[in-house]
GROMACS .gro file of C-alpha atoms in nm:
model
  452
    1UNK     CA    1   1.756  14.976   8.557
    2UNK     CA    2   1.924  14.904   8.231
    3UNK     CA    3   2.262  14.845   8.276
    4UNK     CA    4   2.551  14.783   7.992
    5UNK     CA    5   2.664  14.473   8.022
    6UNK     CA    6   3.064  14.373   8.056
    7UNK     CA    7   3.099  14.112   8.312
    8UNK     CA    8   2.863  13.944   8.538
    9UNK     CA    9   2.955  13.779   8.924
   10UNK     CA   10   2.722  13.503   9.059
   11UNK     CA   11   2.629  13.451   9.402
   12UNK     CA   12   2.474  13.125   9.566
   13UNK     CA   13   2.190  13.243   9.767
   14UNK     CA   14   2.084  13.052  10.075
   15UNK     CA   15   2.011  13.112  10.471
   16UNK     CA   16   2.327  13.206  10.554
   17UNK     CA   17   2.405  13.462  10.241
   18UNK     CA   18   2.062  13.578  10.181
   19UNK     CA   19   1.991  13.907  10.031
   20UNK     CA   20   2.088  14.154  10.294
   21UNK     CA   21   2.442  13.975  10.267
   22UNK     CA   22   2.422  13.981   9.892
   23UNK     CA   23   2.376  14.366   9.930
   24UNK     CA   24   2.699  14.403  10.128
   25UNK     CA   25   2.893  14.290   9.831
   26UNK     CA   26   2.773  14.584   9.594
   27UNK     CA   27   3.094  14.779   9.672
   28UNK     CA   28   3.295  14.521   9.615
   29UNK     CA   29   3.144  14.404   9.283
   30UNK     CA   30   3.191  14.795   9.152
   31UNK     CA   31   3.536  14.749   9.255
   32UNK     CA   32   3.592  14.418   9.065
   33UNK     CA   33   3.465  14.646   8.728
   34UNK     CA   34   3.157  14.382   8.722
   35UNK     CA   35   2.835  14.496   8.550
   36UNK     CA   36   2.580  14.258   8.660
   37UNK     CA   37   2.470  14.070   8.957
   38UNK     CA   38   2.364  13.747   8.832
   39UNK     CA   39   2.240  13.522   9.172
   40UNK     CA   40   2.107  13.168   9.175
   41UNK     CA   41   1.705  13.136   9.201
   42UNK     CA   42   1.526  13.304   9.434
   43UNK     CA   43   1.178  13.216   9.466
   44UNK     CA   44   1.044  13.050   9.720
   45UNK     CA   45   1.214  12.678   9.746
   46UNK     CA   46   1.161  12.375   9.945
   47UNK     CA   47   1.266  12.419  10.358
   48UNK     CA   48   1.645  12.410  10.411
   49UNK     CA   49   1.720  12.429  10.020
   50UNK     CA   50   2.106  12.548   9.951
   51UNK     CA   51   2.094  12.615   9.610
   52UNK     CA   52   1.729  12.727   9.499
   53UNK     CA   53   1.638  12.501   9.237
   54UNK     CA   54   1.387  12.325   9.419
   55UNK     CA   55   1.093  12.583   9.365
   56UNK     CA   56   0.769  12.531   9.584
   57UNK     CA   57   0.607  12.865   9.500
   58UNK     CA   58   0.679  13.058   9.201
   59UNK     CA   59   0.443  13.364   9.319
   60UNK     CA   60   0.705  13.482   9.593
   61UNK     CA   61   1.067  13.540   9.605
   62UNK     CA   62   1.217  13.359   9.935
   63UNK     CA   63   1.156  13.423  10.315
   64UNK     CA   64   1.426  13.188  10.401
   65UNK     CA   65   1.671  13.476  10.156
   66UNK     CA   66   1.514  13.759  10.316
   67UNK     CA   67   1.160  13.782  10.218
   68UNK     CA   68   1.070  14.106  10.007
   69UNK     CA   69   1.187  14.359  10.248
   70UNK     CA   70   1.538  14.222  10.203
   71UNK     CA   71   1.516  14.169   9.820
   72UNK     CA   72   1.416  14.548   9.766
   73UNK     CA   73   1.708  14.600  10.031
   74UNK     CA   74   1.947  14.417   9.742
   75UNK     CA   75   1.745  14.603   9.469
   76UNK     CA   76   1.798  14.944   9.596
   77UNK     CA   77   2.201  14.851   9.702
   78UNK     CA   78   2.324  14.757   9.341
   79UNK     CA   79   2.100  15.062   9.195
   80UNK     CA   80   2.295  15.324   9.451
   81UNK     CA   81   2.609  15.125   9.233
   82UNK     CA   82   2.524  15.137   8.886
   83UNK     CA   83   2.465  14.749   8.901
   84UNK     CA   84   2.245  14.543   8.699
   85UNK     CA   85   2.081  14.197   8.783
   86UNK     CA   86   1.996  13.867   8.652
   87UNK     CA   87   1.757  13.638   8.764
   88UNK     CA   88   1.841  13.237   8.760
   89UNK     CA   89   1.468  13.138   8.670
   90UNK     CA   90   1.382  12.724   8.669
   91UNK     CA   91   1.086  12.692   8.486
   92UNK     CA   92   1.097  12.292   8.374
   93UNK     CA   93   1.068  12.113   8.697
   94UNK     CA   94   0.916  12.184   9.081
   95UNK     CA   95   0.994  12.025   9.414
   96UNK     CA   96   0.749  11.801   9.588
   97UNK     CA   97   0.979  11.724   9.899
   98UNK     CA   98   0.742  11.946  10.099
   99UNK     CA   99   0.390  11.985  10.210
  100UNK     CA  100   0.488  12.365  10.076
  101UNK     CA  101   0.437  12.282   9.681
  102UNK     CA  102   0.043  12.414   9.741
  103UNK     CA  103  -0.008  12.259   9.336
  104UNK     CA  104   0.142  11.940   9.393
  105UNK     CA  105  -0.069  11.876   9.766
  106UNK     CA  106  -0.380  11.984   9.573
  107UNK     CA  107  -0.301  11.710   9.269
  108UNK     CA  108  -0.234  11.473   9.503
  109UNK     CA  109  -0.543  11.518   9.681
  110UNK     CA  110  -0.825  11.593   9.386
  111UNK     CA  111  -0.643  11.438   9.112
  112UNK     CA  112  -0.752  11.460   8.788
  113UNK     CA  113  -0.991  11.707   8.942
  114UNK     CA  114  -0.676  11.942   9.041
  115UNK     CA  115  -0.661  12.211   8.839
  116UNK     CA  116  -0.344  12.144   8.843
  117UNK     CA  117  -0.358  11.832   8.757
  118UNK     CA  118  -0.207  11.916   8.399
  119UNK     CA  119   0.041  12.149   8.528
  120UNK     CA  120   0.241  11.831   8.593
  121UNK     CA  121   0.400  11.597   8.325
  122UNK     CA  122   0.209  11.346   8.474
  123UNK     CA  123   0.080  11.034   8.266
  124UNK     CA  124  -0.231  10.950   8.394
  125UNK     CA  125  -0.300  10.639   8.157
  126UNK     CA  126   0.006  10.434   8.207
  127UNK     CA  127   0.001  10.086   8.061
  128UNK     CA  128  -0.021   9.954   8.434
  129UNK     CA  129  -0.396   9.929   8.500
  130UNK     CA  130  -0.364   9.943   8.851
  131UNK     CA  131  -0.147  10.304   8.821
  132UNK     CA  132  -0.444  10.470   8.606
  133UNK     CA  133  -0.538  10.781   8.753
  134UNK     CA  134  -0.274  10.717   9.032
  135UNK     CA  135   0.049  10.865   9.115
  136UNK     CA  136   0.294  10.653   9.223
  137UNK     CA  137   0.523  10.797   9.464
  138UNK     CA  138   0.825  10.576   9.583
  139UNK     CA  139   0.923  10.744   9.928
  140UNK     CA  140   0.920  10.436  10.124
  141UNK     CA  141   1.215  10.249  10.264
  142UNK     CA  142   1.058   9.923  10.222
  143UNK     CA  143   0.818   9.761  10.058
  144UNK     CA  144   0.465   9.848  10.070
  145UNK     CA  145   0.334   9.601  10.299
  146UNK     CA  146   0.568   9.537  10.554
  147UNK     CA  147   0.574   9.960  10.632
  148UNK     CA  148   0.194   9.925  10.660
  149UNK     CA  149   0.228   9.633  10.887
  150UNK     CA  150   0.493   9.747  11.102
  151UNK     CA  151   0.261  10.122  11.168
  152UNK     CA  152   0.496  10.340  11.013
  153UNK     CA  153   0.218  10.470  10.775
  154UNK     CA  154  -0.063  10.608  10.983
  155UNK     CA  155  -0.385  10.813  10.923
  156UNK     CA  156  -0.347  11.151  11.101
  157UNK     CA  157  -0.639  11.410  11.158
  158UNK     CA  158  -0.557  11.799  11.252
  159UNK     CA  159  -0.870  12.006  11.355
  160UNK     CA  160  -1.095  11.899  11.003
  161UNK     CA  161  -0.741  11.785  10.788
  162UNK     CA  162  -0.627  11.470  10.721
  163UNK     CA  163  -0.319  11.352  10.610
  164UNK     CA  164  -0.122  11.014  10.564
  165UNK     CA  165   0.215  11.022  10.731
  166UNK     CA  166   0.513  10.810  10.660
  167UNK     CA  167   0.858  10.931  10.860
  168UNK     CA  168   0.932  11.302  10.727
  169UNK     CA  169   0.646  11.249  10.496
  170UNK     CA  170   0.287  11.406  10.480
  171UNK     CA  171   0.019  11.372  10.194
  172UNK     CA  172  -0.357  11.462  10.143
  173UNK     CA  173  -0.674  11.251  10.134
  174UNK     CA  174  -0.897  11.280   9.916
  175UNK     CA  175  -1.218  11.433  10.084
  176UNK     CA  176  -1.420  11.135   9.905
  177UNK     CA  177  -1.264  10.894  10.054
  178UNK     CA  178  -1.321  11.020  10.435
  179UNK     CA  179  -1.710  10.852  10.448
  180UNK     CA  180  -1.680  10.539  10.554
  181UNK     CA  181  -1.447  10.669  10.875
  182UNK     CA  182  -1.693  10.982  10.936
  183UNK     CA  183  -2.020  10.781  10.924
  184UNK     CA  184  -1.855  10.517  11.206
  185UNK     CA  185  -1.782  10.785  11.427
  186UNK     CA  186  -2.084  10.987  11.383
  187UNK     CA  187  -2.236  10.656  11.491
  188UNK     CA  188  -1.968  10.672  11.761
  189UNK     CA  189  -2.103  10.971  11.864
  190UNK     CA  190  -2.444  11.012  11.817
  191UNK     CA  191  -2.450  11.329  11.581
  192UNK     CA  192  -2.653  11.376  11.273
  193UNK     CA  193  -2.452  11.697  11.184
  194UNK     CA  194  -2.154  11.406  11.149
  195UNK     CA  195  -2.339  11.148  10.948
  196UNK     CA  196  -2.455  11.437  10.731
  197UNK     CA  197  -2.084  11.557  10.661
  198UNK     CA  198  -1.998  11.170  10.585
  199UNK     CA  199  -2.281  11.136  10.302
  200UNK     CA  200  -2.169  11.450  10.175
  201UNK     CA  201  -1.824  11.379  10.107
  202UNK     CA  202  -1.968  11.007   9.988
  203UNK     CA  203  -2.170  11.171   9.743
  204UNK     CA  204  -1.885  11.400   9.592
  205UNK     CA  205  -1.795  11.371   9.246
  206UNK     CA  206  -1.499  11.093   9.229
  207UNK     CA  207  -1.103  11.273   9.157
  208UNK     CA  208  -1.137  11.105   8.764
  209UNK     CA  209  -1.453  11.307   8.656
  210UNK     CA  210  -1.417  11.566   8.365
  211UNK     CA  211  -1.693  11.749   8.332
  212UNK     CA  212  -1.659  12.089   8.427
  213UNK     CA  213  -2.012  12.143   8.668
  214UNK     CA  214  -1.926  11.835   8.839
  215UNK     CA  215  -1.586  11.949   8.912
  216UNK     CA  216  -1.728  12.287   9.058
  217UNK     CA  217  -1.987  12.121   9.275
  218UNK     CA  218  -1.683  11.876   9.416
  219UNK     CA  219  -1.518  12.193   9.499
  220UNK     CA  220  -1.798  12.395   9.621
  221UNK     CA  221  -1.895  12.067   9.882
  222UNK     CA  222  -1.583  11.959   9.974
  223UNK     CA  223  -1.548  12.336  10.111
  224UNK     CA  224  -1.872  12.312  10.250
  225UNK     CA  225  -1.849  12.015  10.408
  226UNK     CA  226  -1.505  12.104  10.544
  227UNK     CA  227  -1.642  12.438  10.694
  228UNK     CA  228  -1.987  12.219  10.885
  229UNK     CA  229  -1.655  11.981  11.043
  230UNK     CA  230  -1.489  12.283  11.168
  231UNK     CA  231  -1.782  12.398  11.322
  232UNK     CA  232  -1.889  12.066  11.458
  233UNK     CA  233  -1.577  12.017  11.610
  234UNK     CA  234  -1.535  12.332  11.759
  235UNK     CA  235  -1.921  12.300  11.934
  236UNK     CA  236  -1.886  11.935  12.041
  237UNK     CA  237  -1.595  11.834  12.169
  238UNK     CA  238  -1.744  11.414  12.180
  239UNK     CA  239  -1.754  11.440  11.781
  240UNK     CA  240  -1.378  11.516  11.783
  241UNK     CA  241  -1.326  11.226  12.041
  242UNK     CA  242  -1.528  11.032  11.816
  243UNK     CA  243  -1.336  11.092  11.498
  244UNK     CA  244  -1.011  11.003  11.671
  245UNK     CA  245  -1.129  10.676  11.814
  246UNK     CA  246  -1.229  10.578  11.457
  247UNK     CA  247  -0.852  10.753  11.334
  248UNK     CA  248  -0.705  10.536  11.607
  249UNK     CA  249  -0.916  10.195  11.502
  250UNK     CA  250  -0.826  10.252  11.103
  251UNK     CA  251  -0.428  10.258  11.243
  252UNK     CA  252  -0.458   9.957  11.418
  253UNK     CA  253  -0.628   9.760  11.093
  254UNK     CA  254  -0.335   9.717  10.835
  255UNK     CA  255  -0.640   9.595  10.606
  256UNK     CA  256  -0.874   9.887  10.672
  257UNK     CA  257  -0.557  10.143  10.634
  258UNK     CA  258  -0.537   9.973  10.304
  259UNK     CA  259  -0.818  10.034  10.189
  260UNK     CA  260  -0.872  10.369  10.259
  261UNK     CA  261  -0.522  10.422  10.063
  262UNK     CA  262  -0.649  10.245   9.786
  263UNK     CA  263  -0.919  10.517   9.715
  264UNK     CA  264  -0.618  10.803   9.744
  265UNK     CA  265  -0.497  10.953   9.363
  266UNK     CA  266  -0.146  10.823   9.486
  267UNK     CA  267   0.000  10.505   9.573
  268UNK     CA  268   0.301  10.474   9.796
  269UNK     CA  269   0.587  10.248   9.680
  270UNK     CA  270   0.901  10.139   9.779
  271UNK     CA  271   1.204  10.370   9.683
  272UNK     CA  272   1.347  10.110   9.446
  273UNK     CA  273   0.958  10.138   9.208
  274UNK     CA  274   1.053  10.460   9.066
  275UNK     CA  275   1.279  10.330   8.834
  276UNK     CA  276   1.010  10.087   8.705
  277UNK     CA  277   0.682  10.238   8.766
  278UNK     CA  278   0.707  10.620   8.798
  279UNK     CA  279   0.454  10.804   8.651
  280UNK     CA  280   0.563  11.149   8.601
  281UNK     CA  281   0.839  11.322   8.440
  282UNK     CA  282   1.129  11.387   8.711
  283UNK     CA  283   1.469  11.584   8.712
  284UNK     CA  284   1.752  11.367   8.573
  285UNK     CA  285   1.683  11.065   8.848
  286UNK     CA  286   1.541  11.322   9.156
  287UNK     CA  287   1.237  11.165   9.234
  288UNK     CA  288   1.123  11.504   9.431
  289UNK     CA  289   1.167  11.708   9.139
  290UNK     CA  290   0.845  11.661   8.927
  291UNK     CA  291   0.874  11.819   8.548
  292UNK     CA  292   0.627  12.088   8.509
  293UNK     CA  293   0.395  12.162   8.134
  294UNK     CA  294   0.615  12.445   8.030
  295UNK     CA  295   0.421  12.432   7.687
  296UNK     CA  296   0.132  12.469   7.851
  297UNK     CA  297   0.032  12.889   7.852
  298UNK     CA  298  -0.133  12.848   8.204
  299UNK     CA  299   0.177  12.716   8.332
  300UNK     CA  300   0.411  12.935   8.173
  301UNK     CA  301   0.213  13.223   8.299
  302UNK     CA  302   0.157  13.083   8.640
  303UNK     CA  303   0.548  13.016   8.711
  304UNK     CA  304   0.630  13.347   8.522
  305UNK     CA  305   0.429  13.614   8.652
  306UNK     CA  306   0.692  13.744   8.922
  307UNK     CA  307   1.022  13.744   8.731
  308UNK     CA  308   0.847  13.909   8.424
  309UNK     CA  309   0.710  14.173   8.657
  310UNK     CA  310   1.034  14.263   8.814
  311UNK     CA  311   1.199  14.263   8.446
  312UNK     CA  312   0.884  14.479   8.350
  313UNK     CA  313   0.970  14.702   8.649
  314UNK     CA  314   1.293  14.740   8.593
  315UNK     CA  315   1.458  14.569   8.907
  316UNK     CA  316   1.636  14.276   8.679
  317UNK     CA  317   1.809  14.345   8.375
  318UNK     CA  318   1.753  13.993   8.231
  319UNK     CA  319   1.724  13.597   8.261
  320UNK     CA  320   1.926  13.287   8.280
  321UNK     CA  321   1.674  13.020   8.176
  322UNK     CA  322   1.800  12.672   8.372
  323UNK     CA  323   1.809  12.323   8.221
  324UNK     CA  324   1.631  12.476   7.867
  325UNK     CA  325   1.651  12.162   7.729
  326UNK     CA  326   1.453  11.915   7.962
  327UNK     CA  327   1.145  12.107   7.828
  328UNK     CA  328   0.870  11.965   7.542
  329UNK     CA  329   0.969  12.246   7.331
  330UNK     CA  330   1.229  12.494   7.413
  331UNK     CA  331   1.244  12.705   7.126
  332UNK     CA  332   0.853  12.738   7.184
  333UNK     CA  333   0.939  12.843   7.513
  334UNK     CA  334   1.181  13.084   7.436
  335UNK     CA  335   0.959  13.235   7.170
  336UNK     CA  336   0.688  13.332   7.436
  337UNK     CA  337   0.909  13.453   7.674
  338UNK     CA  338   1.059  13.662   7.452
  339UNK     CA  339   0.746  13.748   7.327
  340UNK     CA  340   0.605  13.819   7.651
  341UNK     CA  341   0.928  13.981   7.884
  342UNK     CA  342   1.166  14.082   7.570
  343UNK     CA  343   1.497  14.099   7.752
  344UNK     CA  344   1.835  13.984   7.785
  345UNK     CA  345   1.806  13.621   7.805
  346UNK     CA  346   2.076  13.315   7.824
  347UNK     CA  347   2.047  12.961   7.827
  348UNK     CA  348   2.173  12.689   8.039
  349UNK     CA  349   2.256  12.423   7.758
  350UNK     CA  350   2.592  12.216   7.734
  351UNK     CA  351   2.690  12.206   7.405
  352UNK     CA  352   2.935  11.923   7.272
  353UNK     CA  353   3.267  12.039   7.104
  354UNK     CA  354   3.088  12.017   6.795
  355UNK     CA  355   2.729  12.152   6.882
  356UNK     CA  356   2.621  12.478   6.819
  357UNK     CA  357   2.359  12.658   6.979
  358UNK     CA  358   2.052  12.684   6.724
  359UNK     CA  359   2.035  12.995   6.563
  360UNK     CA  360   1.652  13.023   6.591
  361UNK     CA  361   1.664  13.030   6.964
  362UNK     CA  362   1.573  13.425   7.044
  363UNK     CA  363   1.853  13.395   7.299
  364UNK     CA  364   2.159  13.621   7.342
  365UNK     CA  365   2.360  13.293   7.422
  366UNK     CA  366   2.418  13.020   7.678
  367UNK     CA  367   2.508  13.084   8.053
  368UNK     CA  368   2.896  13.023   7.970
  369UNK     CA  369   2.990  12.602   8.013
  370UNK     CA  370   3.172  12.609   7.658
  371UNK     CA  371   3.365  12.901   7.770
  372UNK     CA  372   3.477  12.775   8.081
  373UNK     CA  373   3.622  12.539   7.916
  374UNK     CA  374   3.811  12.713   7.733
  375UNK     CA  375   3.942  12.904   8.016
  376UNK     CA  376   4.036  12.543   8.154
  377UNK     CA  377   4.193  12.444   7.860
  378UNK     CA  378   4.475  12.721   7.953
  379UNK     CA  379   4.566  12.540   8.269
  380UNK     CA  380   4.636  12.160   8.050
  381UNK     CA  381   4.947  12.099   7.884
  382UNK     CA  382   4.819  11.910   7.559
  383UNK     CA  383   5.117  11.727   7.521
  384UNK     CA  384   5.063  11.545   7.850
  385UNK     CA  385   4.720  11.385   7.704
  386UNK     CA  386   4.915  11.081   7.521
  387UNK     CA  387   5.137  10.955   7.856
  388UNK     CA  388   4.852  11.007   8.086
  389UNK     CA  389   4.598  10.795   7.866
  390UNK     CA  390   4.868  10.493   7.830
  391UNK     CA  391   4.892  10.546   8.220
  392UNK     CA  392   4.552  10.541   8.255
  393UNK     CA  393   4.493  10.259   7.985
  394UNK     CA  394   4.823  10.061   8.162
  395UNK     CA  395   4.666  10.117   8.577
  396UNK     CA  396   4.319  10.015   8.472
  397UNK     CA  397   4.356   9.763   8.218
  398UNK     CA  398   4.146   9.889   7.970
  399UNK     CA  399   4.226   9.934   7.615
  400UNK     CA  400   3.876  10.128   7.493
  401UNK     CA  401   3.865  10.441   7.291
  402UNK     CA  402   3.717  10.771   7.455
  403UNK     CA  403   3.442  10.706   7.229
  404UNK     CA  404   3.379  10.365   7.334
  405UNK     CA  405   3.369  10.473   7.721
  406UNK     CA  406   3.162  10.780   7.578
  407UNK     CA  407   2.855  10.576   7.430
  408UNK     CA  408   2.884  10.322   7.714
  409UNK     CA  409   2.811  10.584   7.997
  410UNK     CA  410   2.589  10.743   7.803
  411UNK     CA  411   2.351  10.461   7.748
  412UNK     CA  412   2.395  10.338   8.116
  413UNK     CA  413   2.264  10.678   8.208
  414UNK     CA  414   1.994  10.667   7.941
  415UNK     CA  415   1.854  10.330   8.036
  416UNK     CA  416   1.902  10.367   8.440
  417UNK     CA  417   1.761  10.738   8.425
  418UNK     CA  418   1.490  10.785   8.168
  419UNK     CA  419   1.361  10.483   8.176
  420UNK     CA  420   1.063  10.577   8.331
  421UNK     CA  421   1.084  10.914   8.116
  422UNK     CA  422   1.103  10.760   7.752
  423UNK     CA  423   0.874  10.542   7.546
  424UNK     CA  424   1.149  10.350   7.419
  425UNK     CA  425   0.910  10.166   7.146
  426UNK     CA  426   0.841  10.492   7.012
  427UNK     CA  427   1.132  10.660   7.101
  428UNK     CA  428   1.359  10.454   6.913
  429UNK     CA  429   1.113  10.356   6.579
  430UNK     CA  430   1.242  10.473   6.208
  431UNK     CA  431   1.036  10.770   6.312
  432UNK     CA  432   1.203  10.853   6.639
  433UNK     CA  433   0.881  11.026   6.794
  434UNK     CA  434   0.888  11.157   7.123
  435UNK     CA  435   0.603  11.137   7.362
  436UNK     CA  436   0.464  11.405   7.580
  437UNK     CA  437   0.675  11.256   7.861
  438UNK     CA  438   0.973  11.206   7.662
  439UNK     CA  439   1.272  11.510   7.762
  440UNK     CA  440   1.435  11.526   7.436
  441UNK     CA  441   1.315  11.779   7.160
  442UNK     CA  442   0.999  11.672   6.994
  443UNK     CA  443   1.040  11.459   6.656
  444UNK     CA  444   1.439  11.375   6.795
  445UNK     CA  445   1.614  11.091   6.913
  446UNK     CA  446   1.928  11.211   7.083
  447UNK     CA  447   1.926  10.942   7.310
  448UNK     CA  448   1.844  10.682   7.017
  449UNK     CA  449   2.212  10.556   6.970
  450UNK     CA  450   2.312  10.551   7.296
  451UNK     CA  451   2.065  10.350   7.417
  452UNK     CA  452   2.055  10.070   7.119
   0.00000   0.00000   0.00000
């Protein structure tokens, strides 16, 4: 449908206002004189998400909103209307809350093997030896040890799967690492099948190799071998006793848990690491919210393929593209999209009173901050800004300029929320560079001055 555009009205999605409730306000939206439907994101997003932005699948809108029977529900309501709709579409950054994220479970667990391991802004060569190849992920309450001591991280094994749990927390193990605990309960248990399965998964290709047929035949065995334990454990019931005695004897060994975590492609960490340590590009300071390779063409396709084909089939009318500028190169981005799903398009982007939005952007505009402000502005009395600022200055005992606060906030909030983001050598050299992992625009330093 293609829709002239006057006004548009956005709705929050979530489990209690999915779709089919969305639908029920078509009448009402006609009767407001509003063109467009414009809703928050709707692919799938992490369990019990209110808002949408924490995508965990980008190749399905959400079962939580409906599923697809509801969306086409929506669809067909605000056609019957003469409604258009936008999409809210998140392409810079993913959730890893949740087992869901299918990309980040398989990173986690093959590492640089993933193919997804460069989906991620991940650095994989940090200048912390020990973090090479490693993804630190600070989810624990305490430090390291004393969790593992005190049991609350544990080995877990579900039919031929296992995980490491912490609390609410589940994560992969890399298939590599699982000899050593297969070949003592084969022992356990007599089997050959079992101690076969163990040297296979001893002999597969380590998580840091690169070349391309030893990646394949780590994939091809691991799915092998995975396939012969399923089996096995569905014929003989003392292998899977077996296993679990050996599970059960690596949970009561702090030092043998240990070292079975130390062959992982992740390291759990205390909470209060990721501020020192974290290896991967995150959301503002949202530690769950990894940055995704929007540069990358793979990527962009991968996260793009449903909203361009319901622009392509006419169900949206266009795109509001959220938190633009936490990408490597937005105007790159916004090239290829256009490129690729020419539409109408708008920008989240907050622009400062005397920012403009770049004129080489193939955007139609932003989503609308500046003008809210404006609106705002209608409700203040200027005259009252002089008394309330000597009120304010007077109550708080401060006597510093706007500008003063300003830069003061706004390198507190650089240094406490990108350090781990920004290489501040670089970053702030004559040159002002940006690295791959760096969220301003490439070859800018916006956060130069504020953080000197």
């Amino acid at each position: 449908m293609s829709v002239p555009r006057r006004c548009t009205y956005r709705v929050q999605l979530n489990a209690d206002f999915g779709f089919d409730r969305a639908a029920e306000i078509a009448d009402y939206l006609t009767a407001l004189g509003v063109s467009h439907l414009y809703t928050s994101p709707y692919l799938q997003a992490a369990p019990g998400s209110a808002h949408g932005y924490d995508v965990i699948d980008h190749t399905r809108v959400s079962d939580d909103l409906g599923g697809n029977a509801a969306h086409a529900r929506m669809v067909a309501a605000l056609e019957a209307r003469g409604l258009g709709h936008l999409i809210d579409v998140v392409p810079n950054h993913m959730s890893i809350a949740a087992k869901g994220n299918r990309w980040w479970w398989d990173l986690l667990k093959n590492g640089l093997t993933s193919r997804y391991a460069r989906f991620f802004d991940v650095d994989w060569d940090p200048p912390e030896s020990r973090l090479r190849n490693t993804v630190l992920l600070p989810v624990l309450a305490d430090q390291y040890g004393r969790a593992l001591e005190r049991g609350e991280i544990r080995l877990h094994r579900d039919g031929p799967a296992f995980t490491v749990r912490y609390k609410d927390h589940e994560f992969p193990i890399d298939p590599r690492s699982l000899g050593g605990l297969l070949r003592v309960a084969a022992t356990g248990a007599g089997s050959d099948r079992l101690a076969f399965i163990a040297d296979t998964c001893e002999l597969l290709p380590p998580s840091t190799e690169t070349n391309e047929q030893a990646i394949e035949r780590r994939r091809r065995d691991d799915k092998m071998a995975t396939e012969m334990l399923t089996e096995l454990l569905r014929a003989e019931p003392v292998v899977a006793a077996a296993i679990d005695r050996a599970v059960d004897a690596c949970n009561a060994n702090p030092d043998s848990l240990d070292r079975l975590l130390d062959q992982q492609n992740y390291r759990l960490a205390w909470w209060q690491a990721a501020d020192r340590d974290l290896g991967y590009r995150r959301f503002f300071d949202v530690n769950t919210l990894v940055g995704l390779r929007a540069e990358n063409p793979e990527v962009f396709h991968e996260t793009h393929q449903l909203v361009m084909a319901l622009v392509r089939a006419g169900t949206a009318d266009g795109l509001r593209i959220d938190h633009v500028d936490g990408m490597q190169d937005p105007e790159g981005y916004l090239r290829r999209l256009r490129e690729e799903c020419p539409c109408y398009t708008v920008v989240e982007k907050i622009l400062a009173a005397d920012e403009r939005l770049p004129g080489s952007w193939p955007v139609e505009g932003t989503s609308g901050y500046e003008f809210m402000n404006l609106v705002g502005g209608l409700f203040i009395n200027p005259a009252a800004e002089a008394p309330l600022t000597q009120f304010y200055a007077t109550f708080a005992g401060v006597s510093d300029s706007y500008a003063d606060v300003a830069k003061r906030s706004c390198s507190c909030c650089a240094k406490a929320w990108a350090v781990t983001s920004i290489d501040w050598p670089s970053c702030c050299c004559a040159s002002a560079s940006a690295t791959a992992a760096t969220a301003t625009t490439p070859g800018t330093c916006s956060l130069r001055d504020c953080a000197s």
